[in-house]
C-alpha positions as YAML, in Angstrom:
chain: A
units: angstrom
residues:
- id: 1
  name: MET
  ca: [132.68, 118.62, 65.89]
- id: 2
  name: SER
  ca: [131.82, 115.89, 68.69]
- id: 3
  name: THR
  ca: [128.76, 115.25, 69.97]
- id: 4
  name: PRO
  ca: [127.47, 114.03, 73.46]
- id: 5
  name: ALA
  ca: [127.36, 110.70, 71.95]
- id: 6
  name: ASP
  ca: [130.80, 110.35, 70.76]
- id: 7
  name: GLU
  ca: [132.14, 111.56, 74.47]
- id: 8
  name: ALA
  ca: [129.84, 108.99, 76.45]
- id: 9
  name: PRO
  ca: [131.99, 105.82, 75.94]
- id: 10
  name: ASP
  ca: [134.87, 107.75, 76.86]
- id: 11
  name: SER
  ca: [133.33, 108.90, 80.34]
- id: 12
  name: ALA
  ca: [132.61, 105.18, 81.01]
- id: 13
  name: GLY
  ca: [135.82, 103.63, 79.75]
- id: 14
  name: GLY
  ca: [134.68, 102.93, 76.22]
- id: 15
  name: ASP
  ca: [137.91, 102.54, 75.24]
- id: 16
  name: ALA
  ca: [138.51, 99.75, 77.61]
- id: 17
  name: GLY
  ca: [138.46, 96.00, 76.80]
- id: 18
  name: ILE
  ca: [135.58, 93.50, 77.83]
- id: 19
  name: GLY
  ca: [137.87, 92.31, 80.50]
- id: 20
  name: GLU
  ca: [138.90, 95.59, 81.67]
- id: 21
  name: VAL
  ca: [135.18, 96.61, 83.11]
- id: 22
  name: GLY
  ca: [135.92, 97.34, 86.68]
- id: 23
  name: ASP
  ca: [133.91, 97.48, 89.99]
- id: 24
  name: GLY
  ca: [133.50, 101.21, 89.39]
- id: 25
  name: ILE
  ca: [131.08, 100.68, 86.61]
- id: 26
  name: THR
  ca: [127.71, 99.90, 88.02]
- id: 27
  name: SER
  ca: [124.50, 98.84, 85.81]
- id: 28
  name: GLU
  ca: [122.62, 102.18, 87.16]
- id: 29
  name: LEU
  ca: [125.90, 104.06, 85.61]
- id: 30
  name: VAL
  ca: [125.70, 102.33, 82.06]
- id: 31
  name: ASP
  ca: [121.89, 102.59, 82.03]
- id: 32
  name: GLY
  ca: [122.09, 106.27, 82.62]
- id: 33
  name: LEU
  ca: [124.81, 106.72, 79.97]
- id: 34
  name: ILE
  ca: [122.68, 104.68, 77.68]
- id: 35
  name: ASP
  ca: [119.73, 107.31, 78.25]
- id: 36
  name: ASP
  ca: [121.99, 110.04, 77.68]
- id: 37
  name: ILE
  ca: [123.00, 108.86, 74.38]
- id: 38
  name: LEU
  ca: [119.31, 108.02, 73.40]
- id: 39
  name: ILE
  ca: [118.24, 111.46, 74.51]
- id: 40
  name: ALA
  ca: [121.52, 112.91, 72.34]
- id: 41
  name: GLY
  ca: [120.33, 111.01, 69.58]
- id: 42
  name: ASP
  ca: [117.12, 112.56, 69.60]
- id: 43
  name: GLU
  ca: [118.37, 115.96, 70.02]
- id: 44
  name: SER
  ca: [120.53, 116.43, 66.75]
- id: 45
  name: PRO
  ca: [120.85, 119.95, 65.69]
- id: 46
  name: SER
  ca: [117.92, 121.06, 63.08]
- id: 47
  name: GLY
  ca: [120.29, 121.33, 60.16]
- id: 48
  name: ALA
  ca: [121.58, 118.08, 60.59]
- id: 49
  name: ASP
  ca: [120.59, 115.09, 58.52]
- id: 50
  name: GLU
  ca: [118.75, 112.57, 60.85]
- id: 51
  name: THR
  ca: [119.00, 109.78, 58.21]
- id: 52
  name: ASP
  ca: [122.96, 110.02, 58.38]
- id: 53
  name: PRO
  ca: [124.04, 106.53, 58.71]
- id: 54
  name: VAL
  ca: [127.24, 107.36, 60.34]
- id: 55
  name: ALA
  ca: [125.56, 109.12, 63.04]
- id: 56
  name: ARG
  ca: [123.19, 106.29, 63.55]
- id: 57
  name: ALA
  ca: [125.59, 103.54, 63.37]
- id: 58
  name: GLU
  ca: [127.95, 105.45, 66.00]
- id: 59
  name: THR
  ca: [124.98, 105.98, 68.32]
- id: 60
  name: GLU
  ca: [123.88, 102.24, 68.06]
- id: 61
  name: ARG
  ca: [127.67, 101.24, 68.54]
- id: 62
  name: ASP
  ca: [127.71, 103.34, 71.55]
- id: 63
  name: VAL
  ca: [124.72, 101.79, 73.14]
- id: 64
  name: HIS
  ca: [125.73, 98.17, 72.20]
- id: 65
  name: LEU
  ca: [129.08, 99.03, 73.98]
- id: 66
  name: LEU
  ca: [127.47, 100.39, 77.04]
- id: 67
  name: ASP
  ca: [125.27, 97.20, 77.03]
- id: 68
  name: LEU
  ca: [128.40, 94.94, 76.83]
- id: 69
  name: GLN
  ca: [129.82, 96.80, 79.46]
- id: 70
  name: ARG
  ca: [127.19, 96.45, 81.76]
- id: 71
  name: VAL
  ca: [126.44, 92.93, 81.22]
- id: 72
  name: SER
  ca: [130.08, 92.29, 81.72]
- id: 73
  name: ALA
  ca: [130.20, 94.37, 84.83]
- id: 74
  name: GLU
  ca: [127.05, 92.00, 86.25]
- id: 75
  name: PHE
  ca: [128.84, 89.05, 85.32]
- id: 76
  name: ALA
  ca: [131.71, 90.05, 87.27]
- id: 77
  name: ASN
  ca: [129.77, 90.79, 90.15]
- id: 78
  name: PHE
  ca: [127.79, 87.29, 89.91]
- id: 79
  name: ARG
  ca: [130.85, 85.40, 89.40]
- id: 80
  name: LYS
  ca: [132.36, 87.09, 92.77]
- id: 81
  name: GLN
  ca: [129.15, 86.63, 94.53]
- id: 82
  name: THR
  ca: [129.05, 82.80, 93.43]
- id: 83
  name: GLU
  ca: [132.68, 82.38, 94.34]
- id: 84
  name: ARG
  ca: [132.00, 83.93, 98.17]
- id: 85
  name: ARG
  ca: [128.99, 81.75, 98.28]
- id: 86
  name: ASN
  ca: [131.12, 78.44, 97.32]
- id: 87
  name: ALA
  ca: [133.58, 79.31, 99.61]
- id: 88
  name: GLU
  ca: [131.40, 79.71, 102.65]
- id: 89
  name: VAL
  ca: [129.22, 76.38, 101.56]
- id: 90
  name: ALA
  ca: [132.63, 74.64, 101.58]
- id: 91
  name: SER
  ca: [133.71, 76.11, 105.31]
- id: 92
  name: ARG
  ca: [130.65, 75.22, 106.32]
- id: 93
  name: ALA
  ca: [130.80, 71.57, 105.14]
- id: 94
  name: ARG
  ca: [134.05, 71.00, 106.33]
- id: 95
  name: GLY
  ca: [133.06, 72.46, 109.70]
- id: 96
  name: ASP
  ca: [130.04, 69.99, 109.56]
- id: 97
  name: LEU
  ca: [132.58, 66.93, 109.13]
- id: 98
  name: ALA
  ca: [134.53, 68.07, 111.77]
- id: 99
  name: GLU
  ca: [131.72, 68.35, 114.19]
- id: 100
  name: ARG
  ca: [130.74, 64.74, 113.29]
- id: 101
  name: LEU
  ca: [134.35, 63.74, 114.35]
- id: 102
  name: LEU
  ca: [133.90, 65.10, 117.68]
- id: 103
  name: PRO
  ca: [132.31, 61.78, 119.17]
- id: 104
  name: VAL
  ca: [135.61, 60.10, 117.96]
- id: 105
  name: LEU
  ca: [137.65, 62.73, 119.68]
- id: 106
  name: ASP
  ca: [135.64, 62.23, 122.91]
- id: 107
  name: ALA
  ca: [136.08, 58.59, 122.61]
- id: 108
  name: CYS
  ca: [139.63, 58.84, 122.04]
- id: 109
  name: ASP
  ca: [139.66, 61.17, 125.38]
- id: 110
  name: LEU
  ca: [137.99, 58.90, 127.52]
- id: 111
  name: ALA
  ca: [140.16, 55.87, 126.42]
- id: 112
  name: LEU
  ca: [143.50, 57.61, 127.58]
- id: 113
  name: GLY
  ca: [141.71, 58.96, 130.65]
- id: 114
  name: HIS
  ca: [141.65, 55.25, 131.36]
- id: 115
  name: GLY
  ca: [145.02, 54.35, 130.69]
- id: 116
  name: ALA
  ca: [144.79, 53.01, 126.92]
- id: 117
  name: GLU
  ca: [147.85, 54.34, 125.52]
- id: 118
  name: ASP
  ca: [147.07, 52.34, 122.17]
- id: 119
  name: VAL
  ca: [144.58, 55.18, 121.21]
- id: 120
  name: ALA
  ca: [147.06, 58.05, 121.74]
- id: 121
  name: PRO
  ca: [148.62, 58.05, 117.89]
- id: 122
  name: ILE
  ca: [144.76, 58.06, 116.63]
- id: 123
  name: HIS
  ca: [143.89, 60.78, 118.70]
- id: 124
  name: ALA
  ca: [146.90, 62.96, 118.03]
- id: 125
  name: ALA
  ca: [146.56, 61.96, 114.02]
- id: 126
  name: LEU
  ca: [142.93, 63.38, 114.27]
- id: 127
  name: VAL
  ca: [143.87, 66.25, 115.99]
- id: 128
  name: ASN
  ca: [146.95, 66.90, 113.76]
- id: 129
  name: ALA
  ca: [144.72, 66.73, 110.58]
- id: 130
  name: LEU
  ca: [142.00, 68.90, 111.88]
- id: 131
  name: ALA
  ca: [143.91, 71.69, 113.37]
- id: 132
  name: PRO
  ca: [145.54, 73.18, 110.27]
- id: 133
  name: VAL
  ca: [142.04, 73.29, 108.67]
- id: 134
  name: GLY
  ca: [140.72, 75.07, 111.39]
- id: 135
  name: LEU
  ca: [139.88, 72.96, 114.57]
- id: 136
  name: GLU
  ca: [140.65, 74.63, 117.82]
- id: 137
  name: ILE
  ca: [140.41, 72.73, 121.12]
- id: 138
  name: LEU
  ca: [138.85, 74.64, 124.06]
- id: 139
  name: ASP
  ca: [140.94, 73.85, 127.19]
- id: 140
  name: PRO
  ca: [140.32, 76.81, 129.35]
- id: 141
  name: VAL
  ca: [141.66, 76.17, 132.70]
- id: 142
  name: GLY
  ca: [142.61, 79.03, 134.44]
- id: 143
  name: GLU
  ca: [140.53, 81.53, 131.97]
- id: 144
  name: PRO
  ca: [137.55, 83.57, 132.91]
- id: 145
  name: PHE
  ca: [134.30, 81.85, 132.50]
- id: 146
  name: ASP
  ca: [132.78, 82.94, 129.01]
- id: 147
  name: PRO
  ca: [129.07, 81.50, 128.62]
- id: 148
  name: THR
  ca: [129.67, 81.56, 124.65]
- id: 149
  name: ARG
  ca: [132.56, 79.18, 124.91]
- id: 150
  name: HIS
  ca: [132.00, 77.38, 128.12]
- id: 151
  name: GLU
  ca: [129.37, 75.49, 129.48]
- id: 152
  name: ALA
  ca: [129.25, 75.44, 133.44]
- id: 153
  name: VAL
  ca: [127.92, 72.05, 135.32]
- id: 154
  name: LEU
  ca: [129.46, 72.50, 138.36]
- id: 155
  name: HIS
  ca: [129.96, 75.56, 140.43]
- id: 156
  name: GLU
  ca: [132.47, 75.94, 143.30]
- id: 157
  name: PRO
  ca: [132.26, 78.70, 145.97]
- id: 158
  name: ALA
  ca: [134.88, 81.52, 145.72]
- id: 159
  name: GLY
  ca: [137.93, 81.20, 148.25]
- id: 160
  name: GLU
  ca: [139.18, 83.87, 150.36]
- id: 161
  name: ASP
  ca: [142.03, 84.62, 148.18]
- id: 162
  name: ASP
  ca: [139.65, 84.95, 144.81]
- id: 163
  name: ALA
  ca: [139.07, 88.68, 144.55]
- id: 164
  name: GLY
  ca: [137.32, 90.58, 142.01]
- id: 165
  name: GLY
  ca: [134.05, 88.22, 141.76]
- id: 166
  name: THR
  ca: [134.97, 87.15, 138.20]
- id: 167
  name: GLN
  ca: [134.37, 83.17, 137.67]
- id: 168
  name: VAL
  ca: [137.38, 81.19, 136.76]
- id: 169
  name: VAL
  ca: [137.33, 77.96, 135.00]
- id: 170
  name: VAL
  ca: [139.43, 75.33, 137.55]
- id: 171
  name: GLU
  ca: [138.57, 72.23, 135.58]
- id: 172
  name: VAL
  ca: [137.52, 70.89, 132.13]
- id: 173
  name: LEU
  ca: [135.22, 68.12, 132.32]
- id: 174
  name: ARG
  ca: [134.78, 67.52, 128.41]
- id: 175
  name: ARG
  ca: [136.90, 69.42, 125.78]
- id: 176
  name: GLY
  ca: [135.23, 72.07, 123.66]
- id: 177
  name: TYR
  ca: [135.64, 72.57, 119.75]
- id: 178
  name: VAL
  ca: [136.05, 75.93, 117.70]
- id: 179
  name: TRP
  ca: [136.11, 75.78, 114.04]
- id: 180
  name: SER
  ca: [137.31, 78.68, 112.04]
- id: 181
  name: GLY
  ca: [135.72, 81.16, 114.79]
- id: 182
  name: ARG
  ca: [132.51, 79.23, 115.20]
- id: 183
  name: VAL
  ca: [131.69, 77.62, 118.22]
- id: 184
  name: LEU
  ca: [131.03, 73.65, 117.38]
- id: 185
  name: ARG
  ca: [130.78, 72.50, 121.17]
- id: 186
  name: PRO
  ca: [131.36, 74.63, 124.44]
- id: 187
  name: ALA
  ca: [133.72, 73.19, 126.79]
- id: 188
  name: MET
  ca: [132.01, 71.44, 129.67]
- id: 189
  name: VAL
  ca: [133.49, 73.15, 132.90]
- id: 190
  name: LYS
  ca: [133.86, 73.51, 136.37]
- id: 191
  name: VAL
  ca: [134.03, 77.43, 137.65]
- id: 192
  name: ARG
  ca: [135.08, 78.92, 140.56]
- id: 193
  name: GLY
  ca: [133.78, 82.08, 141.95]
...
């Protein structure tokens, strides 16, 4: 003869080990099952011996098992949140470091513009070190103007051959940079249109 208390752990994966508690088990589900077990323990048949140590031990076992499953599920959720938060903090820290290196990249660009070719290997090494971990250079010549990625500082009227009224970037005055999808600095551009 099985009681609801005997069946409750199976419905919540009671035979599963501690490491097998999945995302499907929530603390609300476990709390509801604990309440069901406690209510089932209170509603024992009138002819049953209420001091039966085996039934009481089974009920306590079921309650403790569900407590363990709830705590395991909460810990798994906490661990996932912590890992996600740590990954976000690490990504933001790398982005901040890249942002601090932008003046160095600008100085290299200016030096290269003035003919200082000795700076080219340093500039290339910096760009090659930062590009694989998420740095993108915005060099939008010929692209439509996008105010979220470009900063227009000069404007040139549209020519007769320009149709459609869209503004197009015709010159980059200072490169812009994107880090993992986040604009660190918009490109300073001259637009036509």
